[in-house]
mmCIF file of C-alpha atoms in Angstrom:
data_model
loop_
_atom_site.group_PDB
_atom_site.id
_atom_site.type_symbol
_atom_site.label_atom_id
_atom_site.label_comp_id
_atom_site.label_asym_id
_atom_site.label_seq_id
_atom_site.Cartn_x
_atom_site.Cartn_y
_atom_site.Cartn_z
ATOM 1 C CA MET A 1 -10.877 -1.541 -29.593
ATOM 2 C CA THR A 2 -12.250 -1.052 -26.101
ATOM 3 C CA ALA A 3 -10.208 -0.641 -22.945
ATOM 4 C CA ALA A 4 -11.060 -4.235 -22.024
ATOM 5 C CA THR A 5 -9.528 -5.616 -25.223
ATOM 6 C CA LEU A 6 -6.395 -3.456 -25.392
ATOM 7 C CA PRO A 7 -3.183 -5.222 -24.359
ATOM 8 C CA ALA A 8 -1.478 -4.469 -21.059
ATOM 9 C CA PRO A 9 1.662 -2.329 -21.274
ATOM 10 C CA ALA A 10 4.737 -4.459 -21.911
ATOM 11 C CA GLY A 11 8.477 -3.971 -21.945
ATOM 12 C CA PRO A 12 11.775 -5.312 -20.604
ATOM 13 C CA THR A 13 11.237 -3.782 -17.135
ATOM 14 C CA ILE A 14 7.572 -4.792 -16.758
ATOM 15 C CA ARG A 15 6.658 -8.096 -15.149
ATOM 16 C CA GLU A 16 3.051 -9.174 -15.543
ATOM 17 C CA ALA A 17 3.074 -12.487 -13.648
ATOM 18 C CA VAL A 18 2.424 -11.920 -9.934
ATOM 19 C CA GLU A 19 1.697 -14.461 -7.187
ATOM 20 C CA ARG A 20 -0.856 -13.065 -4.739
ATOM 21 C CA PRO A 21 -2.069 -14.011 -1.245
ATOM 22 C CA ASP A 22 -5.140 -16.245 -1.245
ATOM 23 C CA ALA A 23 -8.615 -14.737 -0.987
ATOM 24 C CA ALA A 24 -9.214 -15.917 2.598
ATOM 25 C CA THR A 25 -5.998 -14.263 3.805
ATOM 26 C CA LEU A 26 -6.891 -11.007 2.078
ATOM 27 C CA GLU A 27 -10.398 -11.023 3.546
ATOM 28 C CA ALA A 28 -9.097 -11.620 7.073
ATOM 29 C CA ALA A 29 -6.411 -8.939 6.706
ATOM 30 C CA ARG A 30 -9.055 -6.317 5.856
ATOM 31 C CA THR A 31 -10.309 -6.449 9.450
ATOM 32 C CA LEU A 32 -6.920 -6.111 11.171
ATOM 33 C CA PRO A 33 -5.109 -2.947 12.312
ATOM 34 C CA THR A 34 -1.771 -2.176 10.696
ATOM 35 C CA ALA A 35 -0.081 -1.900 14.093
ATOM 36 C CA THR A 36 -1.184 -5.439 14.977
ATOM 37 C CA LEU A 37 0.055 -6.839 11.675
ATOM 38 C CA HIS A 38 3.398 -5.090 12.160
ATOM 39 C CA GLU A 39 3.812 -6.283 15.766
ATOM 40 C CA ALA A 40 2.606 -9.842 15.182
ATOM 41 C CA GLY A 41 5.063 -10.192 12.333
ATOM 42 C CA GLY A 42 7.983 -9.392 14.618
ATOM 43 C CA ARG A 43 7.828 -5.645 14.010
ATOM 44 C CA ILE A 44 8.369 -5.894 10.280
ATOM 45 C CA GLY A 45 7.043 -4.131 7.213
ATOM 46 C CA ALA A 46 6.283 -0.632 8.502
ATOM 47 C CA LEU A 47 6.537 1.810 5.596
ATOM 48 C CA PRO A 48 7.683 5.413 6.228
ATOM 49 C CA CYS A 49 5.358 7.047 8.757
ATOM 50 C CA ALA A 50 4.995 10.111 6.515
ATOM 51 C CA ILE A 51 2.788 8.004 4.211
ATOM 52 C CA LYS A 52 -0.776 8.490 5.418
ATOM 53 C CA PRO A 53 -4.304 8.301 3.932
ATOM 54 C CA VAL A 54 -5.430 11.522 2.253
ATOM 55 C CA VAL A 55 -8.657 11.023 4.232
ATOM 56 C CA PRO A 56 -8.128 9.556 7.724
ATOM 57 C CA SER A 57 -10.958 7.036 7.340
ATOM 58 C CA MET A 58 -9.489 5.467 4.197
ATOM 59 C CA ARG A 59 -8.281 1.888 4.420
ATOM 60 C CA VAL A 60 -6.411 -0.187 1.850
ATOM 61 C CA CYS A 61 -5.745 -3.911 1.630
ATOM 62 C CA GLY A 62 -4.509 -5.968 -1.288
ATOM 63 C CA PRO A 63 -1.573 -7.476 -3.171
ATOM 64 C CA ALA A 64 1.241 -5.113 -4.154
ATOM 65 C CA ILE A 65 1.902 -4.058 -7.705
ATOM 66 C CA THR A 66 5.265 -2.348 -7.270
ATOM 67 C CA VAL A 67 6.324 0.659 -9.315
ATOM 68 C CA GLN A 68 9.683 2.421 -9.459
ATOM 69 C CA SER A 69 8.954 5.772 -11.073
ATOM 70 C CA PRO A 70 11.410 8.398 -12.259
ATOM 71 C CA GLY A 71 11.288 11.462 -10.024
ATOM 72 C CA GLY A 72 8.852 14.133 -11.174
ATOM 73 C CA ASP A 73 7.316 11.850 -13.812
ATOM 74 C CA ASN A 74 4.122 9.791 -13.556
ATOM 75 C CA LEU A 75 4.046 7.947 -16.887
ATOM 76 C CA TRP A 76 4.961 4.683 -15.156
ATOM 77 C CA LEU A 77 2.002 5.105 -12.806
ATOM 78 C CA HIS A 78 -0.290 5.360 -15.846
ATOM 79 C CA ARG A 79 1.262 2.171 -17.218
ATOM 80 C CA ALA A 80 0.899 0.380 -13.898
ATOM 81 C CA LEU A 81 -2.833 1.140 -13.866
ATOM 82 C CA TYR A 82 -3.212 -1.261 -16.790
ATOM 83 C CA VAL A 83 -0.799 -3.919 -15.569
ATOM 84 C CA ALA A 84 -2.594 -4.215 -12.216
ATOM 85 C CA GLN A 85 -5.602 -6.486 -11.746
ATOM 86 C CA PRO A 86 -8.786 -5.878 -9.686
ATOM 87 C CA GLY A 87 -8.004 -5.632 -6.002
ATOM 88 C CA ASP A 88 -4.305 -4.868 -6.500
ATOM 89 C CA VAL A 89 -2.630 -1.974 -4.685
ATOM 90 C CA LEU A 90 -0.124 0.189 -6.549
ATOM 91 C CA VAL A 91 2.952 0.661 -4.348
ATOM 92 C CA VAL A 92 5.058 3.431 -5.829
ATOM 93 C CA HIS A 93 8.571 4.678 -5.101
ATOM 94 C CA VAL A 94 9.661 7.948 -6.693
ATOM 95 C CA GLY A 95 13.342 7.978 -5.815
ATOM 96 C CA GLY A 96 13.045 10.639 -3.133
ATOM 97 C CA ALA A 97 11.494 13.275 -5.413
ATOM 98 C CA HIS A 98 8.473 13.635 -3.127
ATOM 99 C CA ASP A 99 7.179 17.103 -3.958
ATOM 100 C CA TYR A 100 5.164 16.510 -7.125
ATOM 101 C CA GLY A 101 1.488 15.762 -7.658
ATOM 102 C CA TYR A 102 1.944 12.276 -9.087
ATOM 103 C CA TRP A 103 -1.734 11.314 -8.836
ATOM 104 C CA GLY A 104 -5.081 13.074 -8.927
ATOM 105 C CA GLU A 105 -8.742 12.881 -9.843
ATOM 106 C CA ILE A 106 -8.310 11.375 -13.316
ATOM 107 C CA MET A 107 -5.997 8.605 -12.158
ATOM 108 C CA SER A 108 -8.222 7.745 -9.194
ATOM 109 C CA THR A 109 -11.176 7.540 -11.577
ATOM 110 C CA ALA A 110 -9.177 5.257 -13.885
ATOM 111 C CA ALA A 111 -8.170 3.070 -10.923
ATOM 112 C CA GLN A 112 -11.799 2.801 -9.819
ATOM 113 C CA ALA A 113 -12.795 1.806 -13.353
ATOM 114 C CA ARG A 114 -10.147 -0.924 -13.167
ATOM 115 C CA LYS A 115 -11.467 -1.962 -9.708
ATOM 116 C CA LEU A 116 -8.034 -1.591 -8.145
ATOM 117 C CA GLY A 117 -7.595 -1.726 -4.384
ATOM 118 C CA GLY A 118 -5.688 1.493 -3.762
ATOM 119 C CA LEU A 119 -2.501 3.523 -4.080
ATOM 120 C CA VAL A 120 0.450 3.765 -1.691
ATOM 121 C CA ILE A 121 3.060 6.276 -2.846
ATOM 122 C CA ASP A 122 6.232 7.581 -1.244
ATOM 123 C CA GLY A 123 5.460 10.994 -2.719
ATOM 124 C CA CYS A 124 2.651 13.526 -2.970
ATOM 125 C CA VAL A 125 -0.650 13.667 -4.821
ATOM 126 C CA ARG A 126 -3.082 16.465 -5.661
ATOM 127 C CA ASP A 127 -6.826 17.144 -6.007
ATOM 128 C CA GLY A 128 -7.249 16.316 -2.332
ATOM 129 C CA ALA A 129 -10.891 17.370 -2.024
ATOM 130 C CA LEU A 130 -11.837 15.453 -5.165
ATOM 131 C CA LEU A 131 -9.952 12.353 -4.018
ATOM 132 C CA ALA A 132 -11.965 12.508 -0.804
ATOM 133 C CA GLN A 133 -15.203 12.627 -2.790
ATOM 134 C CA LEU A 134 -14.172 9.729 -5.032
ATOM 135 C CA GLY A 135 -13.251 7.566 -2.047
ATOM 136 C CA PHE A 136 -10.569 5.548 -3.825
ATOM 137 C CA PRO A 137 -7.962 4.719 -1.142
ATOM 138 C CA VAL A 138 -4.883 6.923 -1.594
ATOM 139 C CA PHE A 139 -1.968 6.880 0.849
ATOM 140 C CA ALA A 140 0.700 9.505 0.232
ATOM 141 C CA ARG A 141 3.185 11.850 1.899
ATOM 142 C CA GLY A 142 0.856 14.805 1.382
ATOM 143 C CA LEU A 143 -0.627 17.123 -1.211
ATOM 144 C CA CYS A 144 1.381 19.021 -3.822
ATOM 145 C CA ILE A 145 0.175 20.890 -6.901
ATOM 146 C CA ARG A 146 3.534 20.693 -8.693
ATOM 147 C CA GLY A 147 3.047 19.047 -12.087
ATOM 148 C CA THR A 148 4.756 15.924 -13.380
ATOM 149 C CA GLY A 149 6.274 15.100 -16.765
ATOM 150 C CA LYS A 150 5.796 12.223 -19.214
ATOM 151 C CA ASP A 151 9.278 11.259 -20.382
ATOM 152 C CA PHE A 152 8.924 8.321 -22.758
ATOM 153 C CA GLY A 153 12.673 7.702 -22.589
ATOM 154 C CA ALA A 154 12.876 7.564 -18.799
ATOM 155 C CA ARG A 155 13.454 4.135 -17.298
ATOM 156 C CA GLY A 156 11.043 2.760 -14.726
ATOM 157 C CA TRP A 157 10.093 -0.673 -13.382
ATOM 158 C CA ILE A 158 6.840 -2.481 -12.637
ATOM 159 C CA ASN A 159 6.716 -5.528 -10.358
ATOM 160 C CA HIS A 160 10.366 -5.457 -9.378
ATOM 161 C CA PRO A 161 11.381 -5.029 -5.704
ATOM 162 C CA VAL A 162 11.255 -1.475 -4.357
ATOM 163 C CA LEU A 163 12.950 -0.207 -1.207
ATOM 164 C CA PHE A 164 11.185 2.047 1.323
ATOM 165 C CA ASP A 165 13.901 2.946 3.839
ATOM 166 C CA GLU A 166 14.832 -0.502 5.196
ATOM 167 C CA VAL A 167 11.662 -2.271 3.950
ATOM 168 C CA THR A 168 11.761 -4.117 0.633
ATOM 169 C CA VAL A 169 8.355 -4.525 -1.021
ATOM 170 C CA ARG A 170 7.924 -7.177 -3.688
ATOM 171 C CA ALA A 171 5.106 -7.739 -6.147
ATOM 172 C CA GLY A 172 2.349 -9.770 -4.506
ATOM 173 C CA ASP A 173 3.236 -8.795 -0.935
ATOM 174 C CA LEU A 174 0.276 -8.083 1.329
ATOM 175 C CA ILE A 175 -0.303 -4.334 1.740
ATOM 176 C CA VAL A 176 -2.559 -3.010 4.488
ATOM 177 C CA GLY A 177 -3.059 0.648 5.318
ATOM 178 C CA ASP A 178 -5.230 2.533 7.802
ATOM 179 C CA GLY A 179 -5.142 5.819 9.692
ATOM 180 C CA ASP A 180 -1.988 4.749 11.554
ATOM 181 C CA GLY A 181 0.101 3.983 8.476
ATOM 182 C CA VAL A 182 0.977 1.226 6.010
ATOM 183 C CA VAL A 183 2.484 -2.221 6.519
ATOM 184 C CA ALA A 184 3.893 -4.559 3.851
ATOM 185 C CA LEU A 185 4.047 -8.266 4.682
ATOM 186 C CA PRO A 186 5.883 -10.892 2.592
ATOM 187 C CA ARG A 187 3.455 -12.818 0.415
ATOM 188 C CA ASP A 188 4.857 -16.210 1.417
ATOM 189 C CA ARG A 189 4.223 -15.439 5.111
ATOM 190 C CA ALA A 190 0.952 -13.547 4.725
ATOM 191 C CA ALA A 191 -1.396 -16.311 5.892
ATOM 192 C CA GLU A 192 0.812 -17.097 8.912
ATOM 193 C CA LEU A 193 1.117 -13.439 9.925
ATOM 194 C CA VAL A 194 -2.603 -12.771 9.549
ATOM 195 C CA ALA A 195 -3.353 -15.757 11.802
ATOM 196 C CA SER A 196 -0.828 -14.469 14.369
ATOM 197 C CA SER A 197 -2.451 -11.047 14.193
ATOM 198 C CA GLN A 198 -5.899 -12.496 14.843
ATOM 199 C CA ALA A 199 -4.537 -14.293 17.918
ATOM 200 C CA ARG A 200 -2.888 -11.084 19.120
ATOM 201 C CA GLU A 201 -6.143 -9.141 18.723
ATOM 202 C CA ALA A 202 -8.005 -11.764 20.778
ATOM 203 C CA LYS A 203 -5.356 -11.674 23.508
ATOM 204 C CA GLU A 204 -5.418 -7.863 23.661
ATOM 205 C CA ALA A 205 -9.212 -7.874 23.933
ATOM 206 C CA GLY A 206 -8.852 -10.024 27.043
ATOM 207 C CA ILE A 207 -6.259 -7.675 28.512
ATOM 208 C CA ILE A 208 -8.513 -4.670 27.922
ATOM 209 C CA ASP A 209 -11.317 -6.426 29.796
ATOM 210 C CA ARG A 210 -8.974 -7.051 32.726
ATOM 211 C CA VAL A 211 -7.746 -3.425 32.757
ATOM 212 C CA ARG A 212 -11.343 -2.202 32.795
ATOM 213 C CA ALA A 213 -11.983 -4.531 35.726
ATOM 214 C CA GLY A 214 -9.227 -2.791 37.695
ATOM 215 C CA GLU A 215 -6.026 -4.737 37.050
ATOM 216 C CA ARG A 216 -2.825 -2.826 36.369
ATOM 217 C CA THR A 217 -0.710 -3.030 33.239
ATOM 218 C CA LEU A 218 2.401 -3.342 35.423
ATOM 219 C CA GLU A 219 1.287 -6.718 36.740
ATOM 220 C CA LEU A 220 -0.401 -7.888 33.543
ATOM 221 C CA TYR A 221 2.831 -7.470 31.581
ATOM 222 C CA ASN A 222 5.200 -8.269 34.458
ATOM 223 C CA PHE A 223 6.905 -4.879 34.191
#
């Protein structure tokens, strides 16, 4: 059997069915800054600011495939690679056990082969220079060489809600990341929030023109 014909991982804590934002919303979101999406949504969805791209120029945009992984173990990340569909972004919580290298060159290569959209992890990764060469979008807390285990008896979840500080991320939510950070927007509001973000960007472009022409921010914003 080839990889294309092998079944996706299954189990009582794995959900395969995911509703995703429509293609037009995803395409529009790719052009928008995370800060704008966060502000236009009413200052929602900002994931922990420690999560940054391993290369500043990396950008990620796509539907969330959520993963709750046992700390110090990356077997559930391997499983999630083959539950996710092209364009999906793995959004991984590791229960606060940040200082392990949960992801590296091999997993990025596998994700590229699957045509996934990226990785956002509330933990560390390794093989930083190689990840930069591969170019697959990886957003993490940093780099750590500490190895992970593969405990087949450890319980994890795929496509159940995960909590990043006060932000709950659900499967199918819109994930956008750039050099400033990562924002997660509810799937059922994604189209509305993207449209609001586009309007905000247009308004701010007008303000910038007025500032360049000599007007003051104090008057423009009625401060």
